[in-house]
PDB file of C-alpha atoms in Angstrom:
ATOM      1  CA  MET N   1     -42.653  -1.497  -1.209  1.00  0.00           C
ATOM      2  CA  ARG N   2     -42.740  -4.248   1.523  1.00  0.00           C
ATOM      3  CA  LYS N   3     -43.300  -6.840  -1.276  1.00  0.00           C
ATOM      4  CA  ALA N   4     -39.928  -5.689  -3.101  1.00  0.00           C
ATOM      5  CA  PHE N   5     -38.253  -5.767   0.115  1.00  0.00           C
ATOM      6  CA  ALA N   6     -39.329  -9.070   0.948  1.00  0.00           C
ATOM      7  CA  THR N   7     -38.418 -10.120  -2.674  1.00  0.00           C
ATOM      8  CA  THR N   8     -34.746  -8.917  -1.727  1.00  0.00           C
ATOM      9  CA  LEU N   9     -34.360 -10.395   1.540  1.00  0.00           C
ATOM     10  CA  LEU N  10     -35.403 -14.077  -0.162  1.00  0.00           C
ATOM     11  CA  ALA N  11     -32.874 -13.198  -2.981  1.00  0.00           C
ATOM     12  CA  LEU N  12     -30.122 -12.588  -0.385  1.00  0.00           C
ATOM     13  CA  ALA N  13     -31.063 -15.519   1.534  1.00  0.00           C
ATOM     14  CA  ALA N  14     -31.144 -17.794  -1.357  1.00  0.00           C
ATOM     15  CA  SER N  15     -27.859 -16.806  -2.609  1.00  0.00           C
ATOM     16  CA  ALA N  16     -26.682 -17.409   0.956  1.00  0.00           C
ATOM     17  CA  HIS N  17     -27.833 -20.762   1.079  1.00  0.00           C
ATOM     18  CA  ALA N  18     -26.301 -21.424  -2.373  1.00  0.00           C
ATOM     19  CA  ASP N  19     -22.934 -20.263  -1.180  1.00  0.00           C
ATOM     20  CA  SER N  20     -23.263 -22.269   1.893  1.00  0.00           C
ATOM     21  CA  SER N  21     -24.336 -25.508   0.255  1.00  0.00           C
ATOM     22  CA  GLU N  22     -21.347 -24.760  -2.494  1.00  0.00           C
ATOM     23  CA  CYS N  23     -18.738 -24.404   0.245  1.00  0.00           C
ATOM     24  CA  GLU N  24     -20.002 -27.723   1.958  1.00  0.00           C
ATOM     25  CA  ILE N  25     -18.459 -29.369  -1.005  1.00  0.00           C
ATOM     26  CA  HIS N  26     -15.300 -27.203  -1.569  1.00  0.00           C
ATOM     27  CA  LYS N  27     -14.595 -27.276   2.271  1.00  0.00           C
ATOM     28  CA  LEU N  28     -14.023 -31.041   1.437  1.00  0.00           C
ATOM     29  CA  ALA N  29     -10.259 -30.234  -0.125  1.00  0.00           C
ATOM     30  CA  THR N  30      -7.240 -30.233   1.873  1.00  0.00           C
ATOM     31  CA  PHE N  31      -4.154 -28.237   1.785  1.00  0.00           C
ATOM     32  CA  PRO N  32      -0.917 -30.341   0.679  1.00  0.00           C
ATOM     33  CA  PHE N  33       0.732 -31.223   3.416  1.00  0.00           C
ATOM     34  CA  PRO N  34       4.216 -30.817   2.148  1.00  0.00           C
ATOM     35  CA  HIS N  35       3.029 -26.853   1.687  1.00  0.00           C
ATOM     36  CA  ARG N  36       2.713 -26.236   5.165  1.00  0.00           C
ATOM     37  CA  PRO N  37       5.502 -24.740   7.103  1.00  0.00           C
ATOM     38  CA  THR N  38       7.404 -26.855   9.606  1.00  0.00           C
ATOM     39  CA  ALA N  39       7.480 -25.855  13.127  1.00  0.00           C
ATOM     40  CA  ASP N  40      10.907 -24.268  12.408  1.00  0.00           C
ATOM     41  CA  GLN N  41       9.736 -22.212   9.682  1.00  0.00           C
ATOM     42  CA  ALA N  42       6.463 -21.125  11.145  1.00  0.00           C
ATOM     43  CA  ALA N  43       9.066 -19.949  14.346  1.00  0.00           C
ATOM     44  CA  ALA N  44      11.330 -17.900  11.955  1.00  0.00           C
ATOM     45  CA  LEU N  45       8.191 -16.324  10.656  1.00  0.00           C
ATOM     46  CA  LYS N  46       6.560 -15.050  14.205  1.00  0.00           C
ATOM     47  CA  ASP N  47       5.020 -11.681  13.601  1.00  0.00           C
ATOM     48  CA  CYS N  48       5.165 -11.854   9.590  1.00  0.00           C
ATOM     49  CA  SER N  49       3.123 -10.463   7.162  1.00  0.00           C
ATOM     50  CA  ALA N  50       1.894 -12.547   4.563  1.00  0.00           C
ATOM     51  CA  ASP N  51       0.467  -9.283   2.695  1.00  0.00           C
ATOM     52  CA  LYS N  52       3.811  -7.741   2.476  1.00  0.00           C
ATOM     53  CA  LEU N  53       5.607 -10.823   1.551  1.00  0.00           C
ATOM     54  CA  TYR N  54       2.917 -11.685  -1.142  1.00  0.00           C
ATOM     55  CA  TYR N  55       2.739  -7.952  -2.468  1.00  0.00           C
ATOM     56  CA  GLY N  56       6.530  -7.307  -1.989  1.00  0.00           C
ATOM     57  CA  ILE N  57       6.202  -4.561   0.246  1.00  0.00           C
ATOM     58  CA  GLY N  58       9.499  -3.927   1.917  1.00  0.00           C
ATOM     59  CA  VAL N  59      10.732  -6.892   0.719  1.00  0.00           C
ATOM     60  CA  HIS N  60      11.545  -9.124  -2.424  1.00  0.00           C
ATOM     61  CA  PHE N  61       8.271 -11.025  -3.428  1.00  0.00           C
ATOM     62  CA  ASP N  62       8.625 -14.347  -1.696  1.00  0.00           C
ATOM     63  CA  TYR N  63       5.618 -16.590  -2.435  1.00  0.00           C
ATOM     64  CA  VAL N  64       6.670 -19.420  -0.758  1.00  0.00           C
ATOM     65  CA  LYS N  65       7.349 -17.502   2.765  1.00  0.00           C
ATOM     66  CA  ALA N  66       4.139 -15.780   1.870  1.00  0.00           C
ATOM     67  CA  ARG N  67       2.657 -19.360   1.815  1.00  0.00           C
ATOM     68  CA  HIS N  68       3.840 -20.353   5.304  1.00  0.00           C
ATOM     69  CA  CYS N  69       2.852 -17.113   6.731  1.00  0.00           C
ATOM     70  CA  ALA N  70      -0.540 -17.115   5.664  1.00  0.00           C
ATOM     71  CA  PHE N  71      -0.695 -20.691   7.188  1.00  0.00           C
ATOM     72  CA  ALA N  72       0.835 -19.464  10.372  1.00  0.00           C
ATOM     73  CA  ALA N  73      -1.687 -16.429  10.460  1.00  0.00           C
ATOM     74  CA  ASP N  74      -4.719 -18.381   8.850  1.00  0.00           C
ATOM     75  CA  SER N  75      -4.663 -15.771   6.142  1.00  0.00           C
ATOM     76  CA  GLN N  76      -7.381 -17.590   3.777  1.00  0.00           C
ATOM     77  CA  ASP N  77      -7.236 -14.533   1.495  1.00  0.00           C
ATOM     78  CA  VAL N  78      -3.223 -14.926   0.657  1.00  0.00           C
ATOM     79  CA  LEU N  79      -3.786 -18.566   0.278  1.00  0.00           C
ATOM     80  CA  MET N  80      -6.466 -18.214  -2.305  1.00  0.00           C
ATOM     81  CA  MET N  81      -4.485 -15.994  -4.431  1.00  0.00           C
ATOM     82  CA  LEU N  82      -1.402 -18.173  -4.378  1.00  0.00           C
ATOM     83  CA  TYR N  83      -3.207 -21.294  -5.199  1.00  0.00           C
ATOM     84  CA  ALA N  84      -5.663 -19.661  -7.809  1.00  0.00           C
ATOM     85  CA  ASN N  85      -2.779 -17.875  -9.288  1.00  0.00           C
ATOM     86  CA  GLY N  86      -0.260 -20.547  -8.937  1.00  0.00           C
ATOM     87  CA  LEU N  87       2.429 -18.425  -7.573  1.00  0.00           C
ATOM     88  CA  GLY N  88       5.077 -20.682  -5.571  1.00  0.00           C
ATOM     89  CA  VAL N  89       2.576 -23.552  -5.930  1.00  0.00           C
ATOM     90  CA  PRO N  90       0.989 -25.244  -8.847  1.00  0.00           C
ATOM     91  CA  ARG N  91      -2.194 -23.665  -9.697  1.00  0.00           C
ATOM     92  CA  ASN N  92      -4.850 -25.519  -7.479  1.00  0.00           C
ATOM     93  CA  TYR N  93      -8.605 -24.339  -7.950  1.00  0.00           C
ATOM     94  CA  ALA N  94     -10.114 -26.797  -5.699  1.00  0.00           C
ATOM     95  CA  VAL N  95      -7.736 -25.544  -2.980  1.00  0.00           C
ATOM     96  CA  ALA N  96      -8.071 -21.944  -3.969  1.00  0.00           C
ATOM     97  CA  LYS N  97     -12.010 -22.395  -3.561  1.00  0.00           C
ATOM     98  CA  MET N  98     -11.736 -23.996  -0.415  1.00  0.00           C
ATOM     99  CA  ALA N  99      -9.942 -20.794   1.084  1.00  0.00           C
ATOM    100  CA  ALA N 100     -12.408 -18.550  -0.588  1.00  0.00           C
ATOM    101  CA  CYS N 101     -15.056 -20.506   1.480  1.00  0.00           C
ATOM    102  CA  ARG N 102     -12.879 -19.783   4.532  1.00  0.00           C
ATOM    103  CA  SER N 103     -12.813 -15.983   3.734  1.00  0.00           C
ATOM    104  CA  GLU N 104     -15.338 -13.095   4.953  1.00  0.00           C
ATOM    105  CA  PRO N 105     -18.848 -14.262   3.983  1.00  0.00           C
ATOM    106  CA  THR N 106     -19.267 -10.984   2.267  1.00  0.00           C
ATOM    107  CA  GLU N 107     -16.483 -11.897  -0.172  1.00  0.00           C
ATOM    108  CA  ILE N 108     -17.383 -15.629  -0.820  1.00  0.00           C
ATOM    109  CA  GLU N 109     -19.878 -15.351  -3.642  1.00  0.00           C
ATOM    110  CA  GLU N 110     -17.887 -13.312  -5.895  1.00  0.00           C
ATOM    111  CA  ARG N 111     -14.585 -15.038  -5.450  1.00  0.00           C
ATOM    112  CA  LEU N 112     -16.105 -18.416  -6.178  1.00  0.00           C
ATOM    113  CA  ALA N 113     -17.787 -17.085  -9.401  1.00  0.00           C
ATOM    114  CA  ARG N 114     -14.537 -15.489 -10.406  1.00  0.00           C
ATOM    115  CA  LEU N 115     -12.532 -18.632  -9.312  1.00  0.00           C
ATOM    116  CA  ALA N 116     -15.224 -20.363 -11.768  1.00  0.00           C
ATOM    117  CA  ARG N 117     -14.298 -18.115 -14.558  1.00  0.00           C
ATOM    118  CA  MET N 118     -10.752 -18.658 -14.395  1.00  0.00           C
ATOM    119  CA  GLN N 119     -11.065 -22.203 -14.362  1.00  0.00           C
ATOM    120  CA  THR N 120     -13.074 -22.775 -17.104  1.00  0.00           C
ATOM    121  CA  GLY N 121     -10.928 -20.082 -19.084  1.00  0.00           C
ATOM    122  CA  LYS N 122     -13.408 -17.223 -19.208  1.00  0.00           C
ATOM    123  CA  GLU N 123     -10.765 -14.920 -17.908  1.00  0.00           C
ATOM    124  CA  GLY N 124      -8.004 -15.348 -20.358  1.00  0.00           C
ATOM    125  CA  PRO N 125      -5.110 -17.901 -20.613  1.00  0.00           C
ATOM    126  CA  SER N 126      -3.232 -16.538 -17.570  1.00  0.00           C
ATOM    127  CA  PRO N 127      -6.154 -15.420 -15.286  1.00  0.00           C
ATOM    128  CA  LYS N 128      -5.234 -13.612 -11.796  1.00  0.00           C
ATOM    129  CA  ILE N 129      -7.673 -12.833  -8.668  1.00  0.00           C
ATOM    130  CA  ASP N 130      -6.674 -10.546  -6.168  1.00  0.00           C
ATOM    131  CA  MET N 131      -8.283 -10.146  -2.659  1.00  0.00           C
ATOM    132  CA  CYS N 132      -8.620  -6.681  -3.497  1.00  0.00           C
ATOM    133  CA  ASP N 133     -11.006  -7.093  -6.524  1.00  0.00           C
ATOM    134  CA  ASP N 134     -14.278  -5.723  -5.495  1.00  0.00           C
ATOM    135  CA  ALA N 135     -13.561  -6.018  -1.856  1.00  0.00           C
ATOM    136  CA  ALA N 136     -17.219  -5.613  -0.245  1.00  0.00           C
ATOM    137  CA  ASN N 137     -16.379  -5.561   3.783  1.00  0.00           C
ATOM    138  CA  SER N 138     -14.870  -2.614   5.315  1.00  0.00           C
ATOM    139  CA  HIS N 139     -12.312  -4.499   7.043  1.00  0.00           C
ATOM    140  CA  LEU N 140     -10.787  -5.847   3.788  1.00  0.00           C
ATOM    141  CA  GLN N 141     -11.464  -2.535   1.851  1.00  0.00           C
ATOM    142  CA  SER N 142      -9.111  -0.679   4.721  1.00  0.00           C
ATOM    143  CA  ARG N 143      -6.466  -3.606   4.393  1.00  0.00           C
ATOM    144  CA  CYS N 144      -6.591  -2.918   0.734  1.00  0.00           C
ATOM    145  CA  ALA N 145      -6.364   0.817   0.955  1.00  0.00           C
ATOM    146  CA  ALA N 146      -3.086   0.302   3.016  1.00  0.00           C
ATOM    147  CA  ILE N 147      -1.842  -2.224   0.577  1.00  0.00           C
ATOM    148  CA  ARG N 148      -2.105   0.148  -2.206  1.00  0.00           C
ATOM    149  CA  LEU N 149      -0.458   3.186  -0.342  1.00  0.00           C
ATOM    150  CA  ASP N 150       2.395   0.935   0.699  1.00  0.00           C
ATOM    151  CA  LEU N 151       2.932  -0.123  -2.895  1.00  0.00           C
ATOM    152  CA  ILE N 152       2.654   3.809  -4.348  1.00  0.00           C
ATOM    153  CA  ASP N 153       5.055   4.814  -1.264  1.00  0.00           C
ATOM    154  CA  GLN N 154       7.321   2.181  -2.202  1.00  0.00           C
ATOM    155  CA  GLU N 155       7.516   3.120  -6.145  1.00  0.00           C
ATOM    156  CA  ARG N 156       8.274   6.810  -5.198  1.00  0.00           C
ATOM    157  CA  ASN N 157      11.072   5.802  -2.810  1.00  0.00           C
ATOM    158  CA  ALA N 158      12.449   3.639  -5.864  1.00  0.00           C
ATOM    159  CA  ARG N 159      12.406   6.456  -7.960  1.00  0.00           C
ATOM    160  CA  ILE N 160      13.997   8.644  -5.228  1.00  0.00           C
ATOM    161  CA  ASP N 161      16.799   6.230  -5.062  1.00  0.00           C
ATOM    162  CA  THR N 162      17.252   6.487  -8.981  1.00  0.00           C
ATOM    163  CA  ILE N 163      17.470  10.071  -8.892  1.00  0.00           C
ATOM    164  CA  SER N 164      20.244  10.313  -5.935  1.00  0.00           C
ATOM    165  CA  THR N 165      21.935   7.427  -7.495  1.00  0.00           C
ATOM    166  CA  ARG N 166      25.023   9.164  -8.579  1.00  0.00           C
ATOM    167  CA  TRP N 167      25.145  11.950  -5.637  1.00  0.00           C
ATOM    168  CA  SER N 168      27.827  12.237  -3.291  1.00  0.00           C
ATOM    169  CA  ASP N 169      27.677  10.192   0.153  1.00  0.00           C
ATOM    170  CA  GLY N 170      27.088  13.606   1.898  1.00  0.00           C
ATOM    171  CA  GLU N 171      23.934  14.455  -0.132  1.00  0.00           C
ATOM    172  CA  LYS N 172      22.442  11.026   0.175  1.00  0.00           C
ATOM    173  CA  SER N 173      22.998  11.467   3.819  1.00  0.00           C
ATOM    174  CA  ALA N 174      21.174  14.607   3.760  1.00  0.00           C
ATOM    175  CA  LEU N 175      18.524  13.358   1.623  1.00  0.00           C
ATOM    176  CA  GLN N 176      17.999  10.185   4.164  1.00  0.00           C
ATOM    177  CA  GLN N 177      17.273  12.673   6.844  1.00  0.00           C
ATOM    178  CA  VAL N 178      14.683  14.369   4.666  1.00  0.00           C
ATOM    179  CA  ARG N 179      13.001  11.138   4.144  1.00  0.00           C
ATOM    180  CA  ARG N 180      13.228  10.450   7.857  1.00  0.00           C
ATOM    181  CA  GLN N 181      11.617  13.214   8.562  1.00  0.00           C
ATOM    182  CA  ALA N 182       8.796  12.935   6.140  1.00  0.00           C
ATOM    183  CA  ALA N 183       6.129  11.817   8.742  1.00  0.00           C
ATOM    184  CA  GLU N 184       3.113  12.033   6.381  1.00  0.00           C
ATOM    185  CA  PRO N 185       2.445  10.221   3.081  1.00  0.00           C
ATOM    186  CA  ALA N 186       2.164  13.107   1.211  1.00  0.00           C
ATOM    187  CA  GLN N 187       5.694  14.238   1.999  1.00  0.00           C
ATOM    188  CA  ILE N 188       7.031  11.090   0.225  1.00  0.00           C
ATOM    189  CA  GLU N 189       5.273  12.487  -3.153  1.00  0.00           C
ATOM    190  CA  GLU N 190       6.353  16.046  -2.416  1.00  0.00           C
ATOM    191  CA  ILE N 191      10.180  14.603  -2.086  1.00  0.00           C
ATOM    192  CA  LEU N 192      10.022  13.097  -5.393  1.00  0.00           C
ATOM    193  CA  SER N 193       8.106  15.885  -7.212  1.00  0.00           C
ATOM    194  CA  SER N 194      10.456  18.625  -5.935  1.00  0.00           C
ATOM    195  CA  LEU N 195      13.749  16.306  -6.499  1.00  0.00           C
ATOM    196  CA  LEU N 196      12.426  15.883 -10.239  1.00  0.00           C
ATOM    197  CA  ASP N 197      12.117  19.600 -10.604  1.00  0.00           C
ATOM    198  CA  PHE N 198      15.346  20.643  -8.924  1.00  0.00           C
ATOM    199  CA  GLU N 199      17.409  18.204 -11.063  1.00  0.00           C
ATOM    200  CA  ALA N 200      15.869  19.643 -14.024  1.00  0.00           C
ATOM    201  CA  GLY N 201      17.095  23.047 -13.121  1.00  0.00           C
ATOM    202  CA  LYS N 202      13.705  24.170 -11.828  1.00  0.00           C
ATOM    203  CA  LEU N 203      14.825  25.626  -8.457  1.00  0.00           C
ATOM    204  CA  PRO N 204      13.302  28.144  -5.912  1.00  0.00           C
ATOM    205  CA  SER N 205      13.979  31.782  -6.378  1.00  0.00           C
ATOM    206  CA  PHE N 206      11.827  33.528  -3.976  1.00  0.00           C
ATOM    207  CA  THR N 207      12.750  36.579  -2.536  1.00  0.00           C
ATOM    208  CA  THR N 208      12.963  37.395   1.547  1.00  0.00           C
ATOM    209  CA  GLU N 209      10.033  39.111   1.386  1.00  0.00           C
ATOM    210  CA  ASP N 210       8.055  36.243  -0.137  1.00  0.00           C
ATOM    211  CA  ALA N 211       9.397  34.156   2.435  1.00  0.00           C
ATOM    212  CA  ALA N 212       8.459  36.431   5.580  1.00  0.00           C
ATOM    213  CA  ALA N 213       4.814  36.895   3.915  1.00  0.00           C
ATOM    214  CA  ALA N 214       4.401  32.926   3.791  1.00  0.00           C
ATOM    215  CA  GLU N 215       5.496  32.221   7.282  1.00  0.00           C
ATOM    216  CA  ARG N 216       3.287  35.090   8.284  1.00  0.00           C
ATOM    217  CA  GLU N 217       0.351  33.379   6.627  1.00  0.00           C
ATOM    218  CA  MET N 218       1.118  30.004   7.847  1.00  0.00           C
ATOM    219  CA  SER N 219       1.434  31.406  11.464  1.00  0.00           C
ATOM    220  CA  GLN N 220      -2.127  32.465  10.981  1.00  0.00           C
ATOM    221  CA  MET N 221      -3.564  28.963  10.229  1.00  0.00           C
ATOM    222  CA  LYS N 222      -4.780  26.324  12.693  1.00  0.00           C
ATOM    223  CA  ILE N 223      -2.065  23.684  12.657  1.00  0.00           C
ATOM    224  CA  SER N 224      -1.292  21.625  15.963  1.00  0.00           C
ATOM    225  CA  PRO N 225       2.099  22.199  17.749  1.00  0.00           C
ATOM    226  CA  ASP N 226       3.080  18.777  17.109  1.00  0.00           C
ATOM    227  CA  LYS N 227       2.532  18.769  13.368  1.00  0.00           C
ATOM    228  CA  GLN N 228       4.202  21.872  13.251  1.00  0.00           C
ATOM    229  CA  ARG N 229       7.342  20.962  14.964  1.00  0.00           C
ATOM    230  CA  GLY N 230       7.517  17.986  12.585  1.00  0.00           C
ATOM    231  CA  TRP N 231       7.025  20.005   9.866  1.00  0.00           C
ATOM    232  CA  LEU N 232       9.966  22.514  10.741  1.00  0.00           C
ATOM    233  CA  ALA N 233      12.111  19.580  11.275  1.00  0.00           C
ATOM    234  CA  TYR N 234      11.340  18.308   7.843  1.00  0.00           C
ATOM    235  CA  ARG N 235      11.600  21.738   5.865  1.00  0.00           C
ATOM    236  CA  ASP N 236      15.372  22.031   7.997  1.00  0.00           C
ATOM    237  CA  ALA N 237      16.328  18.766   6.553  1.00  0.00           C
ATOM    238  CA  TRP N 238      15.632  20.185   3.015  1.00  0.00           C
ATOM    239  CA  LEU N 239      17.533  23.260   3.845  1.00  0.00           C
ATOM    240  CA  ALA N 240      20.607  21.013   4.785  1.00  0.00           C
ATOM    241  CA  LEU N 241      20.328  19.153   1.560  1.00  0.00           C
ATOM    242  CA  GLY N 242      19.820  22.400  -0.426  1.00  0.00           C
ATOM    243  CA  LYS N 243      22.953  23.459   1.033  1.00  0.00           C
ATOM    244  CA  LEU N 244      25.000  20.700  -0.032  1.00  0.00           C
ATOM    245  CA  ARG N 245      23.386  19.822  -3.788  1.00  0.00           C
ATOM    246  CA  TYR N 246      21.873  23.030  -4.725  1.00  0.00           C
ATOM    247  CA  PRO N 247      24.091  25.799  -3.318  1.00  0.00           C
ATOM    248  CA  SER N 248      23.060  28.550  -5.460  1.00  0.00           C
ATOM    249  CA  VAL N 249      19.680  28.706  -3.581  1.00  0.00           C
ATOM    250  CA  ALA N 250      19.360  31.087  -0.758  1.00  0.00           C
ATOM    251  CA  PRO N 251      18.055  29.571   2.584  1.00  0.00           C
ATOM    252  CA  HIS N 252      14.701  31.993   2.436  1.00  0.00           C
ATOM    253  CA  ALA N 253      14.146  30.913  -0.803  1.00  0.00           C
ATOM    254  CA  TRP N 254      13.740  27.430   0.381  1.00  0.00           C
ATOM    255  CA  LYS N 255      11.822  28.508   3.333  1.00  0.00           C
ATOM    256  CA  ALA N 256       9.550  30.645   0.968  1.00  0.00           C
ATOM    257  CA  TYR N 257       9.379  27.296  -1.252  1.00  0.00           C
ATOM    258  CA  PHE N 258       8.115  24.830   1.214  1.00  0.00           C
ATOM    259  CA  ALA N 259       6.075  27.239   3.251  1.00  0.00           C
ATOM    260  CA  LYS N 260       3.884  27.959   0.604  1.00  0.00           C
ATOM    261  CA  ARG N 261       3.560  23.973  -0.381  1.00  0.00           C
ATOM    262  CA  ARG N 262       2.983  23.627   3.269  1.00  0.00           C
ATOM    263  CA  ILE N 263      -0.146  26.264   3.100  1.00  0.00           C
ATOM    264  CA  ALA N 264      -1.501  24.927  -0.227  1.00  0.00           C
ATOM    265  CA  ALA N 265      -1.792  21.361   1.334  1.00  0.00           C
ATOM    266  CA  ILE N 266      -3.312  22.456   4.515  1.00  0.00           C
ATOM    267  CA  LYS N 267      -5.904  24.621   2.221  1.00  0.00           C
ATOM    268  CA  ALA N 268      -6.530  21.521   0.277  1.00  0.00           C
ATOM    269  CA  GLN N 269      -7.575  19.559   2.961  1.00  0.00           C
TER     270      GLN N 269
END
């Protein structure tokens, strides 16, 4: 067993040495000077997020600003993607490999191997690399998880916008209040799924007894007062929207509907 452990350590050391030697060569490359932001451009991008600019989270895709922001924030991951994928700049594998060598040590080996395959055509005619491909360190894994959630929420919000395109101004305003009160990511999905049902005519039809029973059950669950207050504000915003958009549904039916969903969500945790 000791022999196997020692062999593993030697293999890891050899791999690290190989990465180091390869990176000594790749680090001789330089970023094209005209691609760097001017002082004014860098100042205008204070507190920017290269991730959001690259992935188009909350903004339109802007690879030039993403590059300038990545330089300002020293985000080698984003710079690697921009140059390897040829986004906003000509594809440049030498620069991409240099950026890869400046990223977290746990990511270097896989990134260099992927870039080499891309460069030799083994990844197809229009290859792409993403920093979240096979993320190895916990910091990058958390960062990529946040990016994925942001993109999912953005897609959901876009679908909600599409659903409400032809609504009256009052209905849109009420919907906006529902969205503002949605403090939990799962509530964005709930807004979308509920609207899809409601617009298809699948409206709540619970009785006053159903509402009372659901609220009794919920009152017996362990929920922090702050979270419950937040949820009640969210539910009440729905009631206001329902009164405008779906006037045939009684208030107690809404209360039962959202209480039952709340109970199911808590039980699923």
